[in-house]
Coordinates of C-alpha atoms and ligand atoms in Angstrom, one line a residue:
X1 CA -28.1 -9.8 -13.6
X2 CA -26.7 -6.3 -13.3
X3 CA -23.1 -6.0 -14.2
X4 CA -20.4 -3.8 -12.5
X5 CA -16.9 -2.5 -13.6
X6 CA -14.6 -1.3 -11.0
X7 CA -11.3 0.7 -11.3
X8 CA -8.8 1.1 -8.5
X9 CA -6.3 3.9 -8.1
X10 CA -3.8 4.3 -5.3
X11 CA -2.3 2.2 -2.5
X12 CA -2.8 -1.2 -1.0
X13 CA -5.5 0.0 1.3
X14 CA -7.5 0.9 -1.7
X15 CA -6.8 -2.6 -3.4
X16 CA -7.9 -4.1 -0.2
X17 CA -11.1 -1.9 -0.2
X18 CA -11.7 -2.7 -3.7
X19 CA -11.7 -6.4 -3.0
X20 CA -14.4 -5.7 -0.5
X21 CA -16.5 -3.6 -2.9
X22 CA -16.3 -6.6 -5.4
X23 CA -17.3 -9.0 -2.6
X24 CA -20.1 -6.8 -1.6
X25 CA -21.4 -6.3 -5.1
X26 CA -21.3 -10.0 -5.9
X27 CA -23.3 -10.6 -2.7
X28 CA -25.9 -8.2 -3.9
X29 CA -26.3 -10.2 -7.1
X30 CA -23.9 -8.1 -9.5
X31 CA -21.5 -9.8 -11.8
X32 CA -18.3 -8.3 -13.1
X33 CA -18.3 -6.8 -16.6
X34 CA -15.1 -7.1 -18.6
X35 CA -15.1 -3.4 -19.5
X36 CA -17.1 -0.2 -18.8
X37 CA -19.3 -0.3 -22.0
X38 CA -20.5 -3.5 -20.8
X39 CA -21.5 -2.4 -17.2
X40 CA -24.6 -1.0 -15.7
X41 CA -22.7 0.2 -12.7
X42 CA -19.4 2.0 -13.1
X43 CA -17.3 2.2 -9.9
X44 CA -14.1 4.1 -9.2
X45 CA -12.0 3.7 -6.1
X46 CA -9.9 6.9 -6.2
X47 CA -6.7 8.2 -4.7
X48 CA -5.6 11.9 -4.3
X49 CA -2.2 11.5 -2.6
X50 CA -0.6 13.6 -5.5
X51 CA -1.9 16.0 -8.3
X52 CA -1.0 13.1 -10.9
X53 CA -3.4 10.8 -9.1
X54 CA -6.3 13.2 -9.5
X55 CA -5.4 13.7 -13.2
X56 CA -5.2 9.9 -13.9
X57 CA -8.6 9.4 -12.3
X58 CA -10.2 12.4 -14.2
X59 CA -9.0 11.1 -17.4
X60 CA -10.9 7.9 -16.7
X61 CA -14.0 9.7 -15.4
X62 CA -14.3 11.3 -18.9
X63 CA -15.0 7.9 -20.3
X64 CA -17.9 7.4 -17.7
X65 CA -19.3 10.7 -18.9
X66 CA -19.3 9.5 -22.4
X67 CA -20.9 6.2 -21.4
X68 CA -23.6 8.1 -19.3
X69 CA -24.5 10.1 -22.3
X70 CA -25.0 7.0 -24.4
X71 CA -26.9 5.0 -21.8
X72 CA -28.4 7.4 -19.2
X73 CA -29.4 4.4 -17.0
X74 CA -25.9 3.5 -16.0
X75 CA -24.9 4.4 -12.4
X76 CA -21.6 6.0 -11.9
X77 CA -20.2 5.6 -8.4
X78 CA -17.1 7.3 -7.1
X79 CA -15.6 6.1 -3.8
X80 CA -12.2 6.6 -2.0
X81 CA -9.9 9.4 -1.2
X82 CA -10.5 11.7 -4.1
X83 CA -14.3 11.5 -3.5
X84 CA -13.9 12.4 0.1
X85 CA -11.7 15.3 -0.7
X86 CA -14.1 16.7 -3.1
X87 CA -17.3 16.1 -1.1
X88 CA -18.5 19.6 -1.6
X89 CA -17.8 19.7 -5.3
X90 CA -18.3 16.3 -6.7
X91 CA -22.0 16.6 -7.7
X92 CA -21.6 20.1 -8.8
X93 CA -18.6 19.7 -11.0
X94 CA -19.5 16.3 -12.2
X95 CA -23.3 16.0 -12.5
X96 CA -23.3 12.7 -14.1
X97 CA -22.0 11.2 -11.0
X98 CA -24.8 9.4 -9.2
X99 CA -23.2 8.5 -5.8
X100 CA -20.1 9.3 -4.0
X101 CA -18.6 7.8 -0.8
X102 CA -15.5 8.3 1.2
X103 CA -13.0 5.5 2.1
X104 CA -14.7 5.0 5.5
X105 CA -18.0 4.2 4.0
X106 CA -17.3 1.1 1.8
X107 CA -19.6 -0.9 4.1
X108 CA -22.5 1.3 3.0
X109 CA -22.1 0.8 -0.7
X110 CA -25.0 -1.5 -0.9
X111 CA -27.3 0.9 1.0
X112 CA -26.1 3.8 -1.2
X113 CA -26.8 2.0 -4.3
X114 CA -30.4 1.6 -3.3
X115 CA -30.7 5.3 -2.6
X116 CA -28.6 6.7 -5.4
X117 CA -27.6 10.2 -5.6
X118 CA -27.4 11.0 -2.0
X119 CA -24.3 12.9 -1.2
X120 CA -22.7 10.2 1.1
X121 CA -19.4 12.0 1.9
X122 CA -21.3 15.1 3.0
X123 CA -23.4 13.0 5.5
X124 CA -20.9 10.5 7.0
X125 CA -17.3 9.9 7.7
X126 CA -15.9 6.7 9.2
X127 CA -19.0 4.8 10.2
X128 CA -17.2 2.4 12.6
X129 CA -17.4 -0.5 10.2
X130 CA -14.1 -1.8 8.9
X131 CA -14.3 -2.8 5.3
X132 CA -12.1 -5.7 6.5
X133 CA -15.4 -7.1 7.9
X134 CA -17.1 -7.2 4.5
X135 CA -17.1 -10.2 2.2
X136 CA -14.0 -10.2 0.0
X137 CA -13.3 -11.3 -3.6
X138 CA -9.6 -11.5 -3.6
X139 CA -7.4 -10.9 -6.6
X140 CA -4.9 -13.5 -5.4
X141 CA -5.8 -16.9 -4.0
X142 CA -2.8 -17.4 -1.6
X143 CA -2.1 -13.9 -0.4
X144 CA -4.5 -11.7 1.6
X145 CA -4.7 -8.1 2.8
X146 CA -5.8 -7.8 6.4
X147 CA -7.0 -4.3 7.6
X148 CA -5.8 -3.6 11.0
X149 CA -6.6 0.0 11.4
X150 CA -8.1 3.0 9.4
X151 CA -7.0 6.7 9.5
X152 CA -3.8 8.4 10.7
X153 CA -2.9 10.7 13.6
X154 CA 0.2 11.9 12.1
X155 CA 0.6 15.5 10.8
X156 CA 3.2 15.1 8.0
X157 CA 3.0 18.6 6.5
X158 CA 2.8 17.4 2.9
X159 CA 0.2 14.6 3.3
X160 CA -3.5 14.7 2.6
X161 CA -4.2 11.2 4.2
X162 CA -5.3 12.4 7.6
X163 CA -7.9 14.6 6.0
X164 CA -9.4 12.0 3.8
X165 CA -9.1 8.9 5.9
X166 CA -9.7 10.6 9.2
X167 CA -8.4 9.8 12.7
X168 CA -6.8 6.4 13.5
X169 CA -9.0 3.8 14.6
X170 CA -7.7 0.2 15.4
X171 CA -9.8 -2.8 14.5
X172 CA -10.6 -5.4 17.3
X173 CA -7.7 -7.9 17.5
X174 CA -10.3 -10.8 17.8
X175 CA -11.8 -9.7 14.5
X176 CA -8.4 -9.6 12.9
X177 CA -7.4 -13.0 14.1
X178 CA -10.7 -14.5 13.2
X179 CA -10.4 -13.1 9.7
X180 CA -6.9 -14.5 9.3
X181 CA -8.1 -17.9 10.5
X182 CA -10.7 -17.9 7.9
X183 CA -8.5 -16.9 5.2
X184 CA -6.0 -19.5 6.1
X185 CA -8.9 -22.1 5.9
X186 CA -9.5 -20.6 2.4
X187 CA -6.0 -21.4 1.2
X188 CA -4.1 -18.2 2.2
X189 CA -0.5 -18.7 3.3
X190 CA 0.6 -15.0 3.2
X191 CA -1.0 -12.0 4.7
X192 CA -0.1 -8.4 4.8
X193 CA -1.2 -6.4 7.6
X194 CA -2.6 -2.9 6.4
X195 CA -2.8 0.4 8.2
X196 CA -1.7 4.0 7.4
X197 CA 0.6 3.7 10.3
X198 CA 0.6 0.1 11.4
X199 CA 3.0 0.6 14.5
X200 CA 0.5 2.8 16.4
X201 CA -2.0 0.0 16.3
X202 CA -3.9 -0.7 19.5
X203 CA -3.2 2.6 21.3
X204 CA -6.9 3.7 20.9
X205 CA -8.4 0.3 22.0
X206 CA -9.9 -0.1 25.5
X207 CA -7.2 -1.3 28.0
X208 CA -8.6 -4.6 28.6
X209 CA -8.9 -5.9 25.1
X210 CA -5.6 -4.0 23.9
X211 CA -2.8 -5.7 21.9
X212 CA 0.3 -3.9 20.7
X213 CA 1.5 -4.1 17.1
X214 CA 4.2 -6.5 18.0
X215 CA 1.9 -8.9 19.9
X216 CA -0.5 -8.7 17.1
X217 CA 2.1 -9.8 14.5
X218 CA 3.1 -12.7 16.7
X219 CA -0.6 -13.7 17.2
X220 CA -1.2 -13.5 13.4
X221 CA 1.9 -15.5 12.7
X222 CA 0.7 -18.2 15.1
X223 CA -2.5 -18.8 13.1
X224 CA -2.2 -22.4 11.7
X225 CA -1.6 -22.3 7.9
X226 CA -0.1 -18.9 7.7
X227 CA 3.5 -19.2 6.5
X228 CA 4.3 -15.6 5.9
X229 CA 3.3 -12.3 7.5
X230 CA 4.1 -8.8 6.2
X231 CA 2.9 -5.4 7.0
X232 CA 2.8 -1.9 5.5
X233 CA 3.4 0.8 6.3
X234 CA 5.2 1.6 9.6
X235 CA 6.2 5.0 10.7
X236 CA 9.8 5.2 11.7
X237 CA 8.9 7.2 14.8
X238 CA 6.7 4.3 16.1
X239 CA 9.0 1.2 15.6
X240 CA 9.9 -0.1 19.0
X241 CA 12.2 -2.8 20.2
X242 CA 9.4 -5.4 20.5
X243 CA 8.6 -5.2 16.9
X244 CA 12.3 -5.7 15.9
X245 CA 12.4 -8.6 18.3
X246 CA 9.3 -10.1 16.6
X247 CA 11.3 -10.0 13.2
X248 CA 14.2 -11.8 14.8
X249 CA 12.3 -14.4 16.8
X250 CA 9.1 -15.3 14.8
X251 CA 10.1 -17.3 11.5
X252 CA 6.8 -16.4 9.7
X253 CA 7.3 -12.6 9.9
X254 CA 9.3 -11.9 6.6
X255 CA 12.8 -10.3 6.3
X256 CA 11.4 -7.1 4.9
X257 CA 10.3 -3.6 6.3
X258 CA 9.1 -0.9 4.2
X259 CA 10.3 2.2 6.1
X260 CA 9.3 5.4 4.5
X261 CA 12.2 7.9 5.1
X262 CA 10.8 10.7 2.8
X263 CA 14.2 12.8 2.9
X264 CA 17.8 12.3 4.1
X265 CA 18.0 15.9 5.3
X266 CA 17.1 16.7 8.9
X267 CA 16.1 20.2 8.0
X268 CA 13.6 18.9 5.5
X269 CA 12.4 16.1 7.7
X270 CA 11.7 18.7 10.5
X271 CA 9.6 20.9 7.9
X272 CA 7.9 17.8 6.9
X273 CA 7.0 17.2 10.5
X274 CA 8.3 13.7 10.5
X275 CA 9.5 13.8 14.0
X276 CA 12.7 12.0 13.5
X277 CA 16.0 13.3 11.9
X278 CA 18.5 11.5 9.7
X279 CA 20.5 10.4 12.7
X280 CA 17.5 8.7 14.4
X281 CA 16.5 7.0 11.2
X282 CA 19.9 5.7 10.8
X283 CA 20.0 4.5 14.4
X284 CA 16.8 2.6 13.7
X285 CA 18.2 1.0 10.6
X286 CA 21.2 -0.1 12.6
X287 CA 19.2 -1.6 15.5
X288 CA 17.0 -3.4 12.8
X289 CA 20.1 -4.8 11.1
X290 CA 21.7 -5.8 14.3
X291 CA 18.7 -8.1 14.9
X292 CA 18.2 -9.3 11.4
X293 CA 21.4 -8.6 9.5
X294 CA 20.0 -9.9 6.0
X295 CA 16.7 -7.9 6.2
X296 CA 15.5 -6.0 3.1
X297 CA 14.7 -2.4 3.6
X298 CA 12.6 -0.3 1.0
X299 CA 11.4 3.2 1.4
X300 CA 9.5 6.3 0.1
X301 CA 11.3 9.4 -0.9
X302 CA 10.1 12.8 -1.9
X303 CA 12.2 15.3 -3.9
X304 CA 11.4 19.0 -4.3
X305 CA 9.8 19.7 -1.0
X306 CA 9.3 23.4 -0.4
X307 CA 12.8 25.0 0.5
X308 CA 14.8 21.8 -0.4
X309 CA 18.3 22.8 -1.4
X310 CA 20.9 21.1 -3.5
X311 CA 22.6 20.3 -0.3
X312 CA 19.3 18.9 1.2
X313 CA 18.8 16.8 -1.9
X314 CA 22.5 15.4 -1.8
X315 CA 21.6 14.3 1.7
X316 CA 18.8 12.2 0.2
X317 CA 21.1 10.7 -2.1
X318 CA 23.6 9.9 0.4
X319 CA 20.9 8.4 2.9
X320 CA 20.1 5.9 -0.1
X321 CA 23.7 4.9 -0.3
X322 CA 24.3 4.9 3.4
X323 CA 21.3 2.6 4.2
X324 CA 21.7 0.4 1.0
X325 CA 17.9 0.3 0.3
X326 CA 16.7 -2.8 -1.6
X327 CA 14.2 -0.6 -3.5
X328 CA 12.5 2.8 -3.1
X329 CA 9.5 4.5 -4.3
X330 CA 10.4 8.0 -5.5
X331 CA 8.0 11.0 -5.8
X332 CA 8.1 14.5 -6.9
X333 CA 6.6 16.8 -4.1
X334 CA 3.0 17.9 -5.1
X335 CA 1.3 20.5 -3.1
X336 CA -2.1 19.3 -1.8
X337 CA -5.0 21.4 -0.8
X338 CA -5.7 21.7 2.9
X339 CA -2.2 20.3 3.9
X340 CA 0.2 22.5 5.9
X341 CA 2.8 22.6 3.2
X342 CA 0.2 23.0 0.5
X343 CA -1.4 25.9 2.2
X344 CA 1.6 27.7 3.9
X345 CA 4.8 26.9 2.0
X346 CA 6.0 28.2 -1.2
X347 CA 6.3 25.4 -3.8
X348 CA 9.6 27.0 -4.7
X349 CA 11.6 24.2 -6.2
X350 CA 11.4 24.7 -9.9
X351 CA 10.0 22.0 -12.2
X352 CA 13.4 21.7 -13.9
X353 CA 15.2 21.3 -10.6
X354 CA 12.5 18.7 -9.5
X355 CA 12.9 16.7 -12.7
X356 CA 16.6 16.7 -12.5
X357 CA 16.5 15.6 -8.9
X358 CA 14.1 12.8 -9.5
X359 CA 16.3 11.4 -12.3
X360 CA 19.4 11.4 -10.2
X361 CA 17.5 9.8 -7.3
X362 CA 16.2 7.0 -9.5
X363 CA 19.6 6.3 -10.8
X364 CA 21.0 6.2 -7.3
X365 CA 18.1 3.9 -6.1
X366 CA 18.7 1.6 -9.0
X367 CA 22.4 1.3 -8.5
X368 CA 22.0 0.7 -4.9
X369 CA 19.1 -1.9 -5.3
X370 CA 21.1 -3.8 -8.1
X371 CA 24.1 -4.0 -5.7
X372 CA 21.8 -5.2 -2.9
X373 CA 19.9 -7.8 -4.8
X374 CA 23.1 -9.3 -6.2
X375 CA 23.7 -10.7 -2.7
X376 CA 20.8 -13.3 -3.5
X377 CA 22.7 -14.8 -6.5
X378 CA 23.9 -18.2 -5.7
X379 CA 21.5 -18.5 -2.7
X380 CA 18.7 -21.0 -2.5
X381 CA 15.7 -18.7 -1.6
X382 CA 12.1 -19.6 -0.6
X383 CA 9.5 -18.4 -3.1
X384 CA 5.8 -18.2 -2.7
X385 CA 4.5 -19.3 -6.2
X386 CA 2.0 -16.8 -7.6
X387 CA 1.6 -18.2 -11.1
X388 CA 3.1 -18.3 -14.6
X389 CA 5.4 -15.6 -15.5
X390 CA 3.8 -12.8 -17.5
X391 CA 6.6 -12.5 -19.9
X392 CA 7.4 -16.3 -20.3
X393 CA 4.6 -18.9 -20.1
X394 CA 7.1 -21.6 -19.6
X395 CA 8.3 -20.0 -16.3
X396 CA 6.9 -19.3 -12.9
X397 CA 6.7 -16.1 -10.9
X398 CA 6.5 -15.5 -7.3
X399 CA 7.9 -13.6 -4.3
X400 CA 10.8 -14.1 -2.0
X401 CA 10.6 -13.4 1.7
X402 CA 12.6 -10.3 1.2
X403 CA 9.5 -9.2 -1.1
X404 CA 11.5 -9.5 -4.4
X405 CA 9.8 -11.0 -7.5
X406 CA 11.5 -14.1 -8.7
X407 CA 11.0 -15.7 -12.1
X408 CA 12.1 -19.4 -12.5
X409 CA 11.8 -22.7 -14.3
X410 CA 11.0 -26.0 -13.0
X411 CA 8.1 -27.9 -11.5
X412 CA 6.0 -25.9 -9.2
X413 CA 2.3 -25.2 -8.0
X414 CA 0.7 -21.9 -7.2
X415 CA 0.3 -21.3 -3.6
X416 CA 3.3 -23.4 -2.6
X417 CA 6.8 -22.4 -1.2
X418 CA 9.6 -23.7 -3.3
X419 CA 13.3 -23.4 -2.9
X420 CA 14.8 -21.6 -5.8
X421 CA 18.4 -21.4 -6.8
X422 CA 19.0 -17.6 -7.7
X423 CA 21.2 -17.3 -10.9
X424 CA 20.8 -13.6 -11.8
X425 CA 19.5 -10.4 -10.4
X426 CA 18.5 -7.0 -11.7
X427 CA 17.6 -3.9 -9.6
X428 CA 14.1 -5.3 -9.1
X429 CA 13.8 -9.0 -9.9
X430 CA 15.6 -12.3 -9.4
X431 CA 15.7 -15.2 -11.8
X432 CA 16.7 -18.9 -11.3
X433 CA 15.3 -22.4 -11.2
X434 CA 13.8 -24.8 -8.6
X435 CA 16.5 -26.2 -6.6
X436 CA 16.8 -30.0 -6.1
X437 CA 15.5 -30.8 -2.5
X438 CA 17.7 -33.3 -0.7
X439 CA 15.7 -36.4 -0.2
X440 CA 14.9 -37.2 3.5
X441 CA 17.3 -39.8 4.7
X442 CA 15.5 -43.2 5.0
X443 CA 16.1 -45.0 8.2
X444 CA 15.9 -48.7 7.9
Ligands
LIG501 N1 3.7 14.8 -2.8 C1 4.7 14.0 -3.1 N2 4.6 12.7 -2.5 C2 3.8 12.4 -1.4 N3 3.6 11.4 -0.7 C3 2.6 11.7 0.2 N4 2.1 12.9 -0.1 C4 2.9 13.5 -1.0 C5 2.9 14.7 -1.7 N5 2.1 15.7 -1.3 C6 4.4 10.3 -0.9 C7 5.0 9.8 0.5 C8 4.2 8.7 0.9 C9 3.8 8.1 -0.3 C10 2.6 7.0 -0.2 O1 3.5 9.1 -1.1 O2 6.5 9.5 0.1 O3 5.0 7.8 1.8
LIG502 FE1 -4.2 7.4 -2.3 FE2 -3.4 7.9 0.3 FE3 -5.9 7.3 -0.2 FE4 -4.1 5.4 -0.5 S1 -4.7 6.5 1.4 S2 -5.8 5.9 -1.8 S3 -2.4 6.6 -1.3 S4 -4.8 9.1 -1.0

């Protein structure tokens, strides 16, 4: 039986697509190889969001070149966002690559393998088949990704995603709900709805079968067996009152929103074309906290965007403190080819300044997160058990509804929800032990 090796870079959407590639390849008779040297098919699912993502992938591709030299029969396949962005160049610059396909063509992987060395990305874009409709081999038994849309209609000036993932297209709600039901039957208790901008879900669907994002959330939550619903990522401009109400009213929808802010400066937000300013972002946070006071908010932040001054940067620091994020992903601006900022704005913040700013931002994010996570100490929190702790085999690891990793001792079973008494907190994790559950009263 032929063996494949798959390496995934980038976001959850790629993690999802890779699970589908794995499912597809296994359905075609492939088995998974432990490393590239043992594989007849080497697959990369790539990302190109920042220059550093390209570099990381190209380092790995070098190993595929070496293997191809040693064993010319090996097939090297490159999928995902980098492949899409390089469609004109990939076969010219990397002649040992046999096939390339964009993120909208995962469903064609089988066919492409049969017709190696066709320049897939040149020929097709999104083929109308959601990778979510393909068989999946999930990384985790009790949690699943659910693709609800592909592509993005935003025009954020720094971002390459609309170029590589195309226009937004929503998946049919019936297909989504059928998939969730089958995942639940398979033992899944937690689902994360995935889209580049989940909130605009449904706007492109025909009026008769249309569902809004808030309705979809509630419908997914109502699927028997599903205990937890999450989603990523929303765009702050598209979060409406109905979504906030679902967070308040539907118990399965978790107390966490990842709400990418990108900057705390209204001036920079305008140049980024985010279509909200600092004030509107803070208003949204206030409305969310009004409805769900204890909700966890996490975010994405970029430093060193073209023209960002010290004053602009201080506004990002103060936004972190004012909101009190439970966590944040922080990035140094990286100009991307074909984007508005990459093409027409001077990358004028010096590398030293970028490096100073990212360090200062990380310090502030950690201090704020540590303060926020401390509120869980002393509480009994529901944890979905994932498995043994990676650092200590005698303990368990899982996630709270607020999406924080919790390590704990006591008796537990993967895939179950257990009450954990939280004893300590860092800026990213909680620790404790299984809380004694009060025995139900026996009525004679
Ligand atoms: N440079 C730096 N960070 C970027 N992001 C997107 N594009 C860029 C870029 N050109 C960040 C944003 C986004 C996250 C996934 O990556 O913060 O939310
Ligand atoms: Fe990377 Fe963006 Fe593609 Fe995700 S959608 S893999 S973050 S480029």
